[in-house]
């Protein structure tokens, strides 16, 4: 039976492996076609870092993969909880109408002993092995994109959210929060890297991909497409089913208490600046990054591409028509977008004129890889952010990398190229994962993906590999459980904090850590620390963080920071928004105990 209790954090020792990851790079054999080639490896590691031999490579083409490096600050000697949800959390005020946010008490840490007993005195014995940040489901949104499905709001209020024009300032504020952390919350160890676990973009369009890479690596970004002078979309359409922030019209959201904010749309599309993460970052692909609208396997459909970059946009349909399209999406009846295309053609006369823009074109998986490999988006590295030219040549989006000398990271591609928003992996990737874990059996492993184990039930064949079977979540759980070094499977997709213990045959066990999105309230990311308790157990500490934006908002503050704060508050008040995405206490700030080996 699970035993759960709350504890206070305490300081602990810093392991030599933490220092290794903080000051140099080691390498990992990742298998043919999935690690960096020798010609890329030097550029992909931290300047001046020493590289170890690529022992165990399948052949000469297998190569070195980058290692996460810290920000090279002095190692902290005590926990650092400032700016985390241990110290404080944005808390809704009142019980009805449009609710404001204010400073609230933090969430206490919960010890979870589902998989192993927490032994007394471990606080004084611990040594830190690794510390990193997980960001997931940023959903950077081109809110004016012609293919967006806002009009489904006529049948389902969840289909469009009032905060969607502010995803860029919200993401920049999250980067600022990570940059401000001076150490890991429990160990005080340097943060080695950040990992995004997919749905970095929303519409699978080039404008969003450019914004995402700029936010993460640093630079100026203008979250606007179409007319450079002003916004063209549902929020200045005059349609009362959308929040008309700049207009005094009594729309449906204003009837719920949403404010009238003069100048809101002009502020939302003006140029902004991101400092970029000041630690290395890695990238994992999600369904919204892989397919138009996160569900349609239709990159080559000329009609949809022409509409995406063209001068017409559908903004309103009847509730009955909207329900038909929504049902086809939810029931997975239209993976290739045929029904969607017919729907748009049937409503062509209802479309409104907008300014055409080539940057709204969908990007392919190869485009996604090339953009990550672009030196303009290197930031603090590594080059490609995990992806390599070998991925580009092989047409794959999965890889492995070394976190510390006894911890590896593995990034999976769980999107299904056959269409639909649920996931699976191909048999070749499954085989590669097994081999990678076997080749690194003396290392601990953290596995990253977009989809959770329960949302990997889409076994539709990849059109490019029709003879290859697809592998679902249950089989993947079995594989991970068969390797004693697997500590955690870290993912997103469900926009909710959920932490699940898994026990496999032979007593091997690991934790599945699913983290809430940054587009829906409570807008969180998660720090994960790996420690050796030196008593036959390991602990994974999870600590949630919010963006740097203040909890309190002002409707007159349209600065970049003010918009980021408003982004959070609007997500709280989005009509129909779930109140359960923060998860239970046991899914938030935790100590997850595991047996070693």
Coordinates of C-alpha atoms in Angstrom, one line a residue, residues 135-484:
X135 CA 9.0 22.2 -20.0
X136 CA 6.1 20.8 -21.8
X137 CA 3.2 21.8 -24.0
X138 CA 4.2 25.4 -24.5
X139 CA 1.8 25.5 -27.5
X140 CA 3.2 28.7 -29.0
X141 CA 0.2 29.8 -31.1
X142 CA -0.1 31.8 -34.2
X143 CA -3.5 33.1 -33.1
X144 CA -4.3 34.5 -36.6
X145 CA -3.6 31.3 -38.6
X146 CA -6.3 30.5 -41.2
X147 CA -6.5 26.8 -40.3
X148 CA -7.2 27.2 -36.6
X149 CA -10.4 25.6 -35.3
X150 CA -11.7 28.5 -33.2
X151 CA -15.2 28.2 -34.7
X152 CA -15.7 24.9 -32.9
X153 CA -16.4 27.1 -29.9
X154 CA -19.9 27.3 -31.2
X155 CA -20.5 23.8 -30.0
X156 CA -17.7 23.4 -27.4
X157 CA -16.5 26.4 -25.3
X158 CA -13.1 24.7 -24.8
X159 CA -12.3 24.9 -28.5
X160 CA -10.9 28.5 -28.1
X161 CA -9.2 30.0 -25.1
X162 CA -9.1 33.8 -24.4
X163 CA -5.3 33.6 -23.5
X164 CA -4.2 32.2 -26.9
X165 CA -2.7 35.5 -28.2
X166 CA -0.3 35.7 -25.3
X167 CA 1.7 32.4 -25.5
X168 CA 4.9 34.1 -26.5
X169 CA 5.2 36.5 -23.6
X170 CA 4.1 33.7 -21.3
X171 CA 6.9 31.4 -22.6
X172 CA 9.5 34.2 -22.3
X173 CA 8.5 34.6 -18.6
X174 CA 9.0 30.9 -18.1
X175 CA 12.5 31.2 -19.6
X176 CA 13.2 34.1 -17.3
X177 CA 12.1 32.0 -14.3
X178 CA 14.5 29.2 -15.2
X179 CA 17.3 31.6 -15.7
X180 CA 16.7 33.1 -12.2
X181 CA 17.1 29.8 -10.4
X182 CA 20.4 29.7 -8.7
X183 CA 20.4 26.0 -8.0
X184 CA 18.1 22.9 -7.7
X185 CA 15.4 23.3 -5.0
X186 CA 16.4 20.3 -2.8
X187 CA 20.1 19.6 -3.6
X188 CA 21.2 23.1 -4.5
X189 CA 23.1 21.4 -7.4
X190 CA 23.5 23.3 -10.7
X191 CA 20.8 22.7 -13.3
X192 CA 22.4 20.7 -16.1
X193 CA 19.9 21.3 -18.9
X194 CA 16.2 21.9 -19.8
X195 CA 14.1 19.5 -21.9
X196 CA 11.0 20.4 -23.7
X197 CA 8.7 17.3 -24.1
X198 CA 6.7 18.3 -27.1
X199 CA 3.9 20.5 -28.5
X200 CA 6.3 23.3 -28.6
X201 CA 4.2 24.7 -31.4
X202 CA 0.4 24.5 -31.9
X203 CA -0.5 24.7 -35.6
X204 CA 2.6 23.0 -37.1
X205 CA 3.4 26.2 -38.9
X206 CA 6.8 27.8 -39.6
X207 CA 6.0 31.1 -37.8
X208 CA 5.4 29.2 -34.6
X209 CA 8.6 27.1 -35.0
X210 CA 10.7 30.3 -35.4
X211 CA 9.1 31.8 -32.3
X212 CA 9.7 28.7 -30.2
X213 CA 13.4 28.5 -31.2
X214 CA 13.9 32.2 -30.6
X215 CA 12.2 32.1 -27.2
X216 CA 14.4 29.2 -26.1
X217 CA 17.7 30.3 -27.6
X218 CA 17.3 34.1 -27.3
X219 CA 16.5 37.0 -29.6
X220 CA 13.7 39.3 -30.7
X221 CA 10.4 37.8 -31.8
X222 CA 7.3 39.4 -33.2
X223 CA 4.2 37.1 -32.5
X224 CA 2.3 38.4 -35.5
X225 CA 1.6 37.1 -39.0
X226 CA -0.3 38.6 -41.9
X227 CA -0.7 42.3 -41.8
X228 CA 2.4 43.7 -39.9
X229 CA 0.4 46.7 -38.8
X230 CA -2.5 45.1 -36.9
X231 CA -4.1 41.9 -35.7
X232 CA -6.5 40.0 -38.0
X233 CA -8.4 37.2 -36.3
X234 CA -11.3 36.2 -34.2
X235 CA -10.6 38.8 -31.4
X236 CA -11.4 41.8 -33.6
X237 CA -14.0 40.0 -35.7
X238 CA -17.0 41.5 -33.8
X239 CA -18.2 37.9 -33.2
X240 CA -19.6 37.7 -29.7
X241 CA -18.6 34.1 -29.1
X242 CA -15.0 35.4 -28.7
X243 CA -13.5 37.9 -26.2
X244 CA -13.3 41.2 -28.0
X245 CA -10.8 42.7 -25.6
X246 CA -10.3 46.1 -27.4
X247 CA -14.0 46.5 -28.2
X248 CA -16.8 47.6 -25.8
X249 CA -19.2 45.0 -27.3
X250 CA -20.8 42.8 -24.7
X251 CA -19.4 39.5 -25.9
X252 CA -20.0 36.1 -24.2
X253 CA -16.7 36.3 -22.2
X254 CA -17.3 39.9 -21.0
X255 CA -20.7 38.7 -19.7
X256 CA -18.6 36.3 -17.5
X257 CA -16.5 39.2 -16.2
X258 CA -13.7 39.5 -18.7
X259 CA -12.4 43.0 -19.0
X260 CA -12.3 45.6 -21.7
X261 CA -8.6 46.3 -22.3
X262 CA -7.9 49.1 -24.7
X263 CA -4.7 48.4 -26.8
X264 CA -4.6 44.7 -25.9
X265 CA -4.3 43.3 -29.4
X266 CA -1.6 45.9 -30.5
X267 CA 0.4 44.9 -27.4
X268 CA 0.0 41.2 -28.0
X269 CA 1.5 41.4 -31.5
X270 CA 4.4 43.8 -30.9
X271 CA 8.0 42.8 -30.9
X272 CA 9.3 41.1 -27.7
X273 CA 12.7 40.0 -26.6
X274 CA 13.7 36.6 -25.0
X275 CA 17.0 36.3 -23.1
X276 CA 17.1 32.6 -24.1
X277 CA 17.8 29.9 -21.6
X278 CA 21.2 30.2 -19.9
X279 CA 21.6 26.5 -19.7
X280 CA 21.8 23.9 -22.6
X281 CA 18.4 22.7 -23.7
X282 CA 17.1 19.7 -25.6
X283 CA 13.9 19.1 -27.6
X284 CA 11.4 16.3 -27.9
X285 CA 8.7 16.3 -30.6
X286 CA 5.0 16.3 -29.9
X287 CA 1.9 15.7 -32.1
X288 CA 1.3 19.5 -32.6
X289 CA 4.9 19.8 -33.8
X290 CA 4.6 16.8 -36.2
X291 CA 1.2 17.4 -37.9
X292 CA -1.0 20.3 -38.9
X293 CA -3.4 21.0 -36.0
X294 CA -1.7 18.2 -34.1
X295 CA -3.8 15.5 -35.8
X296 CA -3.8 15.6 -39.6
X297 CA -1.2 13.7 -41.6
X298 CA -1.5 16.2 -44.5
X299 CA 1.7 18.0 -45.0
X300 CA 1.6 17.4 -48.8
X301 CA -2.1 18.4 -49.2
X302 CA -1.9 21.4 -51.5
X303 CA -5.4 22.7 -50.7
X304 CA -4.7 22.9 -46.9
X305 CA -1.3 24.4 -47.5
X306 CA -2.7 27.1 -49.9
X307 CA -5.4 27.9 -47.3
X308 CA -2.8 28.1 -44.5
X309 CA -0.7 30.8 -46.4
X310 CA -3.6 32.4 -48.2
X311 CA -6.0 35.3 -47.7
X312 CA -9.1 33.6 -46.3
X313 CA -10.0 32.5 -42.8
X314 CA -13.1 30.7 -41.4
X315 CA -14.2 32.2 -38.1
X316 CA -17.8 31.2 -37.5
X317 CA -20.0 28.1 -38.3
X318 CA -23.2 26.8 -36.8
X319 CA -23.1 24.7 -33.7
X320 CA -24.5 21.7 -35.6
X321 CA -21.8 21.9 -38.3
X322 CA -19.1 22.4 -35.7
X323 CA -20.2 19.3 -33.8
X324 CA -19.9 17.2 -36.9
X325 CA -16.3 18.2 -37.4
X326 CA -15.4 17.9 -33.7
X327 CA -16.8 14.4 -33.6
X328 CA -14.6 13.4 -36.6
X329 CA -11.6 14.7 -34.7
X330 CA -12.4 13.1 -31.3
X331 CA -13.3 9.7 -32.8
X332 CA -10.2 9.6 -35.0
X333 CA -12.2 9.3 -38.2
X334 CA -10.2 11.6 -40.4
X335 CA -6.4 11.1 -40.0
X336 CA -5.6 12.4 -43.4
X337 CA -7.8 15.5 -43.2
X338 CA -10.2 14.6 -45.9
X339 CA -13.3 15.4 -43.9
X340 CA -11.7 18.6 -42.7
X341 CA -10.9 19.7 -46.3
X342 CA -14.5 19.0 -47.4
X343 CA -15.7 20.9 -44.4
X344 CA -13.7 24.0 -45.3
X345 CA -14.7 23.8 -49.0
X346 CA -18.4 23.7 -47.9
X347 CA -17.9 26.9 -45.9
X348 CA -15.7 28.7 -48.4
X349 CA -18.2 31.5 -48.8
X350 CA -18.3 32.2 -45.1
X351 CA -14.6 32.9 -44.9
X352 CA -13.3 36.3 -44.2
X353 CA -10.4 38.1 -45.9
X354 CA -7.0 38.3 -44.2
X355 CA -3.5 39.1 -45.3
X356 CA -1.7 36.2 -46.9
X357 CA 1.6 35.1 -45.3
X358 CA 4.0 32.3 -46.4
X359 CA 5.4 31.9 -42.9
X360 CA 2.1 30.2 -42.0
X361 CA 3.0 27.2 -44.1
X362 CA 3.2 23.8 -42.4
X363 CA 6.7 22.4 -41.6
X364 CA 7.7 18.8 -42.2
X365 CA 9.7 16.7 -39.8
X366 CA 12.8 17.4 -41.9
X367 CA 12.1 21.2 -41.6
X368 CA 11.8 20.7 -37.9
X369 CA 15.2 19.1 -37.7
X370 CA 16.9 21.6 -39.9
X371 CA 15.5 24.5 -37.9
X372 CA 16.9 23.0 -34.7
X373 CA 20.3 22.5 -36.4
X374 CA 20.4 26.1 -37.6
X375 CA 23.3 27.9 -35.9
X376 CA 21.1 30.9 -35.4
X377 CA 19.2 28.9 -32.8
X378 CA 22.1 27.4 -31.0
X379 CA 21.8 29.5 -27.8
X380 CA 23.7 27.7 -25.0
X381 CA 23.6 24.5 -27.2
X382 CA 24.0 21.8 -27.9
X383 CA 23.9 22.2 -31.7
X384 CA 20.7 20.6 -32.8
X385 CA 19.4 20.5 -29.2
X386 CA 19.7 16.7 -29.2
X387 CA 19.0 16.3 -32.9
X388 CA 21.8 15.7 -35.4
X389 CA 22.5 15.5 -39.1
X390 CA 22.3 11.7 -38.6
X391 CA 18.6 12.2 -37.6
X392 CA 18.2 14.3 -40.7
X393 CA 19.7 11.6 -43.0
X394 CA 17.7 8.8 -41.4
X395 CA 14.4 10.6 -41.1
X396 CA 14.2 10.0 -37.4
X397 CA 13.4 12.3 -34.4
X398 CA 14.8 10.2 -31.4
X399 CA 18.2 10.2 -29.8
X400 CA 20.1 9.6 -26.6
X401 CA 22.5 11.8 -24.7
X402 CA 24.6 11.7 -21.5
X403 CA 23.5 13.7 -18.5
X404 CA 26.3 12.7 -16.2
X405 CA 28.8 9.9 -16.1
X406 CA 26.3 7.4 -14.8
X407 CA 23.0 8.9 -16.0
X408 CA 21.8 9.0 -19.7
X409 CA 18.8 10.7 -21.2
X410 CA 16.7 9.2 -24.1
X411 CA 14.3 11.3 -26.1
X412 CA 11.6 9.3 -28.0
X413 CA 9.4 10.3 -30.9
X414 CA 5.9 9.1 -29.9
X415 CA 4.0 10.9 -32.6
X416 CA 2.2 8.7 -35.2
X417 CA 2.8 9.9 -38.8
X418 CA -0.4 8.1 -39.8
X419 CA -2.4 10.8 -38.1
X420 CA -4.4 11.5 -34.9
X421 CA -3.3 13.2 -31.7
X422 CA -2.6 10.0 -29.7
X423 CA 0.7 8.3 -30.1
X424 CA 2.8 5.2 -30.5
X425 CA 6.4 4.3 -31.7
X426 CA 7.6 2.3 -34.6
X427 CA 9.2 -1.1 -34.2
X428 CA 12.6 0.2 -35.3
X429 CA 12.6 2.8 -32.6
X430 CA 11.4 0.3 -30.1
X431 CA 14.3 -2.0 -31.0
X432 CA 16.8 1.0 -30.9
X433 CA 15.5 1.9 -27.4
X434 CA 16.0 -1.7 -26.1
X435 CA 19.6 -1.7 -27.6
X436 CA 20.4 1.7 -26.2
X437 CA 19.4 0.6 -22.7
X438 CA 21.3 -2.6 -23.0
X439 CA 24.4 -0.9 -24.3
X440 CA 24.2 1.5 -21.3
X441 CA 23.2 -1.1 -18.6
X442 CA 25.6 0.3 -16.1
X443 CA 24.0 3.8 -16.3
X444 CA 20.7 5.0 -14.9
X445 CA 18.3 6.2 -17.6
X446 CA 15.7 9.0 -17.8
X447 CA 13.3 8.6 -20.8
X448 CA 11.5 11.6 -22.3
X449 CA 8.5 11.6 -24.6
X450 CA 5.5 13.7 -25.4
X451 CA 2.8 11.1 -24.9
X452 CA 2.0 9.3 -21.7
X453 CA 1.8 5.5 -21.4
X454 CA -2.1 5.7 -21.4
X455 CA -2.2 7.9 -24.5
X456 CA -0.1 5.7 -26.7
X457 CA -2.9 3.6 -28.2
X458 CA -2.8 4.9 -31.8
X459 CA -1.3 2.0 -33.8
X460 CA -2.0 3.4 -37.2
X461 CA 0.9 2.5 -39.6
X462 CA 3.3 5.1 -40.8
X463 CA 2.6 5.8 -44.5
X464 CA 6.3 6.0 -45.2
X465 CA 6.9 2.6 -43.5
X466 CA 3.7 0.7 -44.1
X467 CA 5.2 -2.7 -43.2
X468 CA 6.4 -1.6 -39.8
X469 CA 4.2 -2.3 -36.8
X470 CA 3.5 0.3 -34.2
X471 CA 4.1 -0.2 -30.5
X472 CA 1.7 1.1 -27.9
X473 CA 2.1 2.3 -24.3
X474 CA 1.6 -1.1 -22.6
X475 CA 4.4 -2.7 -24.5
X476 CA 6.7 0.2 -23.9
X477 CA 6.0 0.0 -20.2
X478 CA 7.1 -3.7 -20.3
X479 CA 10.3 -2.8 -22.1
X480 CA 11.2 0.0 -19.7
X481 CA 10.4 -2.3 -16.7
X482 CA 12.8 -5.0 -18.0
X483 CA 15.8 -2.7 -17.7
X484 CA 17.0 -2.1 -14.1

